[in-house]
Every structure is written in C-alpha cells, then in structure tokens.
Short mmCIF file of C-alpha atoms in Angstrom, two decimals:
data_model
loop_
_atom_site.label_atom_id
_atom_site.label_comp_id
_atom_site.label_asym_id
_atom_site.label_seq_id
_atom_site.Cartn_x
_atom_site.Cartn_y
_atom_site.Cartn_z
CA MET A 89 -57.29 19.04 15.36
CA ASN A 90 -60.42 20.98 16.35
CA TRP A 91 -63.31 21.76 14.08
CA TRP A 92 -63.32 25.55 13.40
CA PHE A 93 -67.02 26.01 12.56
CA ALA A 94 -69.98 25.81 14.95
CA ASP A 95 -72.19 23.73 12.60
CA TRP A 96 -72.47 22.47 8.98
CA ASN A 97 -74.38 25.62 7.88
CA ALA A 98 -71.50 27.87 9.02
CA PHE A 99 -69.04 25.52 7.30
CA PHE A 100 -70.86 25.70 3.92
CA ALA A 101 -71.57 29.44 4.30
CA MET A 102 -67.82 30.23 4.83
CA GLY A 103 -68.62 33.46 6.53
CA GLY A 104 -70.55 34.73 3.52
CA TYR A 105 -67.87 33.68 1.02
CA GLY A 106 -69.24 30.23 0.46
CA VAL A 107 -69.86 30.68 -3.31
CA SER A 108 -66.27 31.83 -3.92
CA VAL A 109 -64.60 29.18 -1.78
CA TRP A 110 -66.68 26.29 -3.00
CA LEU A 111 -66.38 27.45 -6.58
CA CYS A 112 -62.54 27.27 -6.14
CA VAL A 113 -62.86 23.80 -4.57
CA GLY A 114 -65.05 22.55 -7.44
CA LEU A 115 -62.74 24.03 -10.05
CA SER A 116 -59.68 22.52 -8.45
CA LEU A 117 -61.23 19.04 -8.18
CA LEU A 118 -62.29 19.24 -11.87
CA VAL A 119 -58.81 20.24 -12.97
CA LEU A 120 -57.12 17.50 -10.86
CA LEU A 121 -59.57 15.00 -12.24
CA TRP A 122 -58.85 16.11 -15.77
CA MET A 123 -55.11 15.87 -14.99
CA LEU A 124 -55.33 12.31 -13.68
CA LEU A 125 -58.28 10.37 -15.14
CA PRO A 126 -57.86 10.68 -18.94
CA PRO A 127 -54.19 9.74 -18.95
CA LEU A 128 -54.94 6.91 -16.59
CA LEU A 129 -57.53 5.48 -18.96
CA GLN A 130 -55.42 6.17 -22.05
CA LEU A 131 -52.49 4.48 -20.40
CA ARG A 132 -54.49 1.37 -19.57
CA ALA A 133 -55.86 1.21 -23.18
CA ALA A 134 -52.28 1.66 -24.59
CA ARG A 135 -50.87 -1.08 -22.31
CA LYS A 136 -53.67 -3.43 -23.47
CA ALA A 137 -52.91 -2.63 -27.09
CA GLN A 138 -49.22 -3.24 -26.53
CA ALA A 139 -49.92 -6.58 -24.81
CA ASN A 140 -52.19 -7.61 -27.76
CA ARG A 141 -49.49 -6.61 -30.29
CA ALA A 142 -46.92 -8.61 -28.33
CA ALA A 143 -49.29 -11.69 -28.21
CA GLN A 144 -50.17 -11.53 -31.98
CA PRO A 145 -46.95 -13.11 -33.39
CA ALA A 146 -47.16 -15.88 -30.86
CA ASN A 147 -50.81 -16.57 -31.63
CA ARG A 148 -50.08 -16.50 -35.37
CA ALA A 149 -47.18 -18.94 -34.83
CA SER A 150 -49.33 -21.37 -32.87
CA GLN A 151 -52.14 -21.21 -35.51
CA GLN A 152 -49.60 -21.86 -38.25
CA ALA A 153 -48.11 -24.78 -36.32
CA LYS A 154 -51.62 -26.21 -36.00
CA ALA A 155 -52.18 -25.90 -39.74
CA GLY A 156 -48.87 -27.64 -40.30
CA LYS A 157 -47.14 -24.51 -41.70
CA ARG A 158 -43.68 -23.30 -40.64
CA PRO A 159 -44.00 -20.10 -38.62
CA MET B 238 -16.01 2.51 -16.97
CA PRO B 239 -18.23 5.61 -16.28
CA HIS B 240 -19.12 6.62 -12.77
CA PRO B 241 -22.20 4.82 -11.40
CA VAL B 242 -24.19 8.17 -11.39
CA MET B 243 -23.32 8.78 -15.02
CA GLN B 244 -24.24 5.20 -15.86
CA TRP B 245 -27.61 5.73 -14.23
CA PHE B 246 -27.94 8.99 -16.17
CA TYR B 247 -27.17 7.32 -19.51
CA ARG B 248 -29.57 4.49 -18.73
CA LEU B 249 -32.28 7.08 -17.87
CA ALA B 250 -31.88 8.44 -21.30
CA SER B 251 -33.49 5.28 -22.71
CA PRO B 252 -37.28 5.81 -22.84
CA VAL B 253 -37.85 1.99 -22.63
CA TRP B 254 -35.68 1.65 -19.52
CA PHE B 255 -37.43 4.58 -17.93
CA TYR B 256 -40.87 3.10 -18.77
CA ARG B 257 -39.96 -0.27 -17.27
CA LEU B 258 -38.51 1.45 -14.15
CA THR B 259 -41.65 3.57 -13.48
CA ALA B 260 -44.37 1.33 -14.87
CA GLY B 261 -45.96 0.67 -11.48
CA TRP B 262 -45.51 4.14 -9.91
CA SER B 263 -48.33 6.22 -11.36
CA LEU B 264 -51.38 4.56 -9.71
CA PRO B 265 -49.92 4.65 -6.15
CA LEU B 266 -48.91 8.26 -6.69
CA ALA B 267 -52.37 9.21 -7.93
CA VAL B 268 -54.20 7.36 -5.08
CA SER B 269 -51.92 8.77 -2.39
CA SER B 270 -52.39 12.33 -3.78
CA ALA B 271 -56.17 11.98 -3.67
CA LEU B 272 -56.12 10.77 -0.04
CA LEU B 273 -53.63 13.51 0.97
CA LEU B 274 -55.73 16.14 -0.76
CA LEU B 275 -58.88 14.91 0.96
CA ALA B 276 -57.21 15.19 4.38
CA GLY B 277 -55.60 18.58 3.48
CA LEU B 278 -58.93 20.09 2.36
CA VAL B 279 -60.72 18.87 5.53
CA TRP B 280 -57.85 20.36 7.55
CA GLY B 281 -57.58 23.60 5.66
CA LEU B 282 -61.25 24.29 5.00
CA GLY B 283 -62.68 22.98 8.22
CA ALA B 284 -60.10 22.93 11.03
CA ALA B 285 -57.69 25.78 10.33
CA PRO B 286 -58.73 29.08 11.94
CA ALA B 287 -60.07 32.06 9.99
CA ASP B 288 -57.65 34.79 8.92
CA PHE B 289 -58.05 37.83 11.21
CA ARG B 290 -58.05 40.23 8.26
CA GLN B 291 -59.68 38.31 5.34
CA GLY B 292 -61.99 36.03 7.27
CA GLU B 293 -62.97 32.74 5.65
CA VAL B 294 -62.23 33.72 2.07
CA TYR B 295 -58.47 33.24 2.72
CA ARG B 296 -59.14 29.50 2.58
CA ILE B 297 -58.83 29.71 -1.22
CA ILE B 298 -55.04 29.74 -0.57
CA TYR B 299 -55.25 25.99 0.05
CA LEU B 300 -55.95 25.61 -3.67
CA HIS B 301 -54.50 28.73 -5.20
CA VAL B 302 -50.97 28.62 -3.68
CA PRO B 303 -50.27 24.97 -4.52
CA ALA B 304 -51.52 25.38 -8.01
CA ALA B 305 -49.46 28.57 -8.58
CA ALA B 306 -46.24 27.22 -6.96
CA LEU B 307 -46.43 23.90 -8.95
CA ALA B 308 -47.30 25.70 -12.22
CA GLN B 309 -43.92 27.46 -11.83
CA SER B 310 -42.11 24.24 -10.66
CA VAL B 311 -43.40 22.32 -13.76
CA TYR B 312 -41.96 25.05 -15.97
CA ALA B 313 -38.64 24.88 -14.17
CA VAL B 314 -38.61 21.08 -14.95
CA ILE B 315 -39.54 21.76 -18.53
CA GLY B 316 -36.84 24.40 -18.89
CA LEU B 317 -34.26 22.04 -17.46
CA ALA B 318 -35.46 19.20 -19.82
CA GLY B 319 -35.17 21.69 -22.68
CA ALA B 320 -31.49 22.37 -21.75
CA VAL B 321 -30.78 18.66 -21.37
CA PHE B 322 -32.24 18.05 -24.83
CA TRP B 323 -30.18 20.87 -26.25
CA ILE B 324 -26.90 19.64 -24.79
CA TRP B 325 -27.22 15.86 -24.84
CA ARG B 326 -30.04 15.25 -27.36
CA ILE B 327 -31.72 12.94 -24.92
CA LYS B 328 -35.10 11.94 -26.35
CA LEU B 329 -36.68 11.36 -22.93
CA ALA B 330 -36.10 15.04 -22.08
CA ALA B 331 -38.06 16.09 -25.24
CA MET B 332 -40.74 13.57 -24.27
CA LEU B 333 -40.89 15.11 -20.79
CA ILE B 334 -41.52 18.57 -22.21
CA GLU B 335 -44.34 17.16 -24.36
CA ALA B 336 -45.89 15.33 -21.34
CA ALA B 337 -45.51 18.13 -18.76
CA ALA B 338 -46.78 21.08 -20.78
CA PRO B 339 -50.56 20.24 -20.62
CA VAL B 340 -50.24 19.60 -16.80
CA GLY B 341 -48.52 22.98 -16.36
CA LEU B 342 -51.12 24.63 -18.52
CA ALA B 343 -53.92 23.18 -16.32
CA LEU B 344 -52.18 24.24 -13.07
CA THR B 345 -51.54 27.80 -14.37
CA GLY B 346 -55.15 28.09 -15.55
CA LEU B 347 -56.32 26.91 -12.10
CA ALA B 348 -53.93 29.41 -10.32
CA LEU B 349 -55.32 32.27 -12.51
CA ALA B 350 -58.96 31.22 -12.01
CA THR B 351 -58.76 30.75 -8.18
CA GLY B 352 -56.68 33.97 -7.96
CA ALA B 353 -59.40 35.83 -9.91
CA VAL B 354 -62.06 34.61 -7.51
CA TRP B 355 -59.98 35.58 -4.53
CA GLY B 356 -59.18 38.99 -6.13
CA ARG B 357 -62.91 39.63 -6.70
CA GLU B 358 -63.51 39.19 -2.95
CA THR B 359 -60.46 40.91 -1.57
CA TRP B 360 -59.51 43.54 -4.22
CA GLY B 361 -62.94 44.03 -5.73
CA ALA B 362 -61.67 43.06 -9.19
CA TRP B 363 -61.40 39.73 -11.05
CA TRP B 364 -58.31 40.93 -13.00
CA LEU B 365 -55.86 43.85 -12.94
CA TRP B 366 -54.07 44.42 -16.24
CA ARG B 367 -51.35 46.54 -14.60
CA ASP B 368 -50.38 44.05 -11.92
CA PRO B 369 -46.98 42.53 -12.65
CA ARG B 370 -47.59 39.24 -10.79
CA LEU B 371 -50.78 38.63 -12.71
CA MET B 372 -49.37 39.62 -16.00
CA SER B 373 -46.17 37.48 -15.62
CA THR B 374 -48.41 34.47 -14.69
CA LEU B 375 -50.46 35.16 -17.80
CA VAL B 376 -47.21 35.04 -19.77
CA LEU B 377 -46.53 31.63 -18.16
CA LEU B 378 -50.00 30.46 -19.45
CA PHE B 379 -49.15 31.63 -22.92
CA LEU B 380 -45.79 29.83 -22.73
CA TYR B 381 -47.58 26.63 -21.87
CA LEU B 382 -50.13 27.23 -24.62
CA GLY B 383 -47.21 27.79 -27.04
CA LEU B 384 -45.58 24.50 -26.02
CA VAL B 385 -48.77 22.54 -26.51
CA ALA B 386 -49.57 24.24 -29.81
CA LEU B 387 -46.04 23.93 -31.10
CA ARG B 388 -45.99 20.16 -30.46
CA ARG B 389 -49.29 19.71 -32.27
CA SER B 390 -48.22 21.83 -35.25
CA PHE B 391 -45.37 19.48 -36.28
CA ASP B 392 -45.75 16.14 -37.94
CA ASP B 393 -42.04 15.52 -37.62
CA ALA B 394 -41.37 14.75 -33.93
CA GLY B 395 -37.67 15.48 -34.25
CA LYS B 396 -38.31 19.08 -35.52
CA ALA B 397 -40.98 19.50 -32.86
CA ASP B 398 -38.47 18.42 -30.10
CA ARG B 399 -35.95 20.98 -31.25
CA ALA B 400 -38.53 23.83 -31.39
CA LEU B 401 -40.00 22.85 -27.98
CA SER B 402 -36.60 22.81 -26.33
CA VAL B 403 -35.78 26.23 -27.57
CA LEU B 404 -39.09 27.63 -26.32
CA ALA B 405 -38.77 25.81 -23.00
CA VAL B 406 -35.33 27.27 -22.29
CA VAL B 407 -36.21 30.81 -23.43
CA GLY B 408 -39.33 30.79 -21.20
CA LEU B 409 -37.24 30.09 -18.17
CA ALA B 410 -36.52 33.83 -18.06
CA ASN B 411 -40.15 34.42 -16.97
CA LEU B 412 -39.77 32.39 -13.74
CA PRO B 413 -37.63 34.99 -11.78
CA VAL B 414 -39.96 37.66 -13.17
CA ILE B 415 -42.97 35.96 -11.60
CA ARG B 416 -41.06 35.35 -8.34
CA TYR B 417 -39.74 38.86 -7.85
CA SER B 418 -42.46 40.87 -9.64
CA VAL B 419 -44.04 41.85 -6.26
CA GLU B 420 -40.64 43.21 -5.12
CA TRP B 421 -39.37 44.81 -8.36
CA TRP B 422 -42.60 46.62 -9.27
CA ASN B 423 -45.61 48.15 -7.50
CA SER B 424 -48.00 45.24 -7.16
CA ILE B 425 -51.34 44.81 -5.39
CA HIS B 426 -50.57 41.16 -4.96
CA GLN B 427 -49.15 40.30 -1.57
CA PRO B 428 -45.50 39.25 -1.27
CA ALA B 429 -44.61 35.57 -0.75
CA SER B 430 -45.80 34.28 2.64
CA LEU B 431 -43.81 31.09 2.21
CA SER B 432 -40.03 30.84 1.85
CA VAL B 433 -37.80 27.80 1.32
CA THR B 434 -34.79 29.48 3.05
CA GLY B 435 -36.27 32.02 5.44
CA SER B 436 -39.17 31.86 7.92
CA SER B 437 -42.81 31.89 6.94
CA SER B 438 -45.18 34.81 7.87
CA LEU B 439 -48.04 32.40 8.26
CA HIS B 440 -49.17 31.09 11.61
CA PRO B 441 -48.44 27.30 11.96
CA SER B 442 -52.17 26.49 12.22
CA ILE B 443 -52.57 27.92 8.70
CA LEU B 444 -49.13 26.96 7.38
CA TRP B 445 -49.24 23.17 8.04
CA PRO B 446 -52.48 22.41 6.12
CA LEU B 447 -51.15 24.56 3.32
CA LEU B 448 -47.93 22.48 3.17
CA TRP B 449 -50.07 19.36 3.26
CA CYS B 450 -52.18 20.55 0.30
CA MET B 451 -48.99 21.48 -1.56
CA LEU B 452 -47.64 17.95 -1.07
CA ALA B 453 -50.97 16.50 -2.27
CA PHE B 454 -50.88 18.80 -5.43
CA ALA B 455 -47.19 17.81 -5.97
CA LEU B 456 -48.02 14.11 -5.94
CA ALA B 457 -50.99 14.61 -8.30
CA MET B 458 -48.80 16.66 -10.64
CA SER B 459 -46.07 14.02 -10.54
CA ALA B 460 -48.63 11.20 -11.25
CA ALA B 461 -50.15 13.20 -14.13
CA VAL B 462 -46.76 14.01 -15.72
CA LEU B 463 -45.56 10.41 -15.26
CA MET B 464 -48.67 8.88 -16.87
CA ARG B 465 -48.46 11.29 -19.81
CA LEU B 466 -44.72 10.53 -20.19
CA GLN B 467 -45.37 6.80 -20.14
CA LEU B 468 -48.08 7.36 -22.84
CA VAL B 469 -45.66 9.30 -25.01
CA VAL B 470 -43.07 6.54 -24.62
CA LEU B 471 -45.64 3.81 -25.48
CA ARG B 472 -46.85 5.67 -28.54
CA ASN B 473 -43.35 6.27 -29.63
CA GLU B 474 -42.56 2.61 -29.33
CA ALA B 475 -45.74 1.74 -31.21
CA GLY B 476 -44.67 3.57 -34.33
CA GLY B 477 -44.97 7.30 -33.87
CA GLY B 478 -41.17 7.33 -33.66
CA ARG B 479 -38.84 10.26 -33.18
CA ALA B 480 -36.07 11.36 -35.57
#
C-alpha cells in the first residue's frame, strides 16, 4: 500500500475539496459514535441494575436471617 | 420432535435465550468495527488513487456508499422482522424492529448528508427534488422516522408491535424503487458501481478499500442493533412487558 499524497498538506487539502471530504468524515464519525456509545453505556447501566435487582432478595434474606426472622 | 433448525428457530423466539446467547458479542463487534474503519479510512482517504474524473472529492464514497447500502439493508431486516411478527407473532421480531429503526434512521440521514455534500461539489446542488434516487431515499428516511415515532406514540407495547410490523412490511416496497430508480427513471445519480452478482465498474485499487469500509460499517451497524435489542429485552424483562 503506497501513500497517494506527496505530503500532509496535500492530504488535508484533498485537491481543494478538503472541507467537503473532512466534513463528511466528521459527520460519519459523529453518527457512528452516536450509534455505538449511548446504547453501550445504557446497556452497562441496565445490566448493573439487573444485577442489583437479582442481588436484592438474597441480601434481604441474609439480613432477615441475621435478625432471626424467617426469610 | 421438530427438526434441529426449527428447534433453533423456536428457541431464538425467546428474548431471554437470545439475550443470553449474544450477551458478550456487542463489545467485540464494536471494537473490531472501529479498528476496521480506522484502517479503511486510512486506506481509502490516503492510499487509494484519485478518480480520473472527479479528483479527490470522490473519496466521500468511502462513507456515503456504506451508509446508503446499510440503510437499505437495515430496512430489509426490519421488513423481514415485520413479516415474521405478522406470521408467527414472535416478540423478538417486534423488538428487533424497535431496536433497528433508530440505527437505520441514523444511516439514512448520514447517506443523505454525505450525498448532499458530494452533490454540491459534483452536480453543483445540495439537493434535487426531481431526482428519483434522492426522493426514494428521502421516503426511506420518513419510513424510519415513522417507525420511531409510532413506537413512541403507543403506551401499549403489543399494539405498537402490531402497528410497527404493518408499517415495516408496507415500507419494503420502497427498497426496489431505491435500487432501480436510476434505471427506471431519468436520474442524475450515477448507476450502481457495485454488484453482488455481476462485475464492478470500479478499479480494484478503489474497490477494495470501499469493501473494507462497508465491512466496518456493517459491523458497527450490527453492534448498534444488537446493543439496542439487548436493551429492549432487558427493559422488557424489568417490567415494561409486552402484551
């Protein structure tokens, strides 16, 4: 794979179409980030909440056992 | 005893079974898509040669074509899921429509936006109201908007699922219109350069980075749909149940 451009300036200028090309790159990265990041964070939070819910009855049972109550 | 394939199909109908099966898939998919996209963009933007007619501005295809192709693919999946829900009333199919619609909406918006920038440089116009490819893609955007809005407008998930499946199946009719619009009508948009069955009109030095970027977008789309689907399943299990 050979580099097409002579230098970094030519790469960023994109033959005079730099604004258009880099605008599209920026837009695409933003959209992909929006597609992936929020559901990833929400999923982690939802899994944590689910784990907490699953742990709650066990915690309550152990607390009740300590207090001498029947779970 | 049903056939093993049918057994697998019946099991897949269970959202909980599906969630357990795919719980660890989304992060590797997202990470691999990011790495592939980075390599694809370096290849397409920096190493692929310039187009002899359009010069460097053609490099927008490395973003526009994957977004446009996957926007239509996502709708094909949504339409299929709509049909599955119609026939077998499988809840997971309805959940898939709900999860995939925002992703398809984002990809269609991206395809229209990058296409507008490309059109500004090559045709001298951001948008052409009379172009059948542009208009049919705009219809696809409205279909996605309709799916997202329809899901939010119902409190009863069961009713929402039925309405979504109808719209999903009806909207399938737009896909061949998008695909063949450049052949059926007089369009300024160029015909397809890529073909699944025939040969491509692109030079391999331009084609391979494009296919690479399409794979990266496909993985990102799969990760996004999968994560949203898992979220819908988890929320459903937590109490926002379906009828």
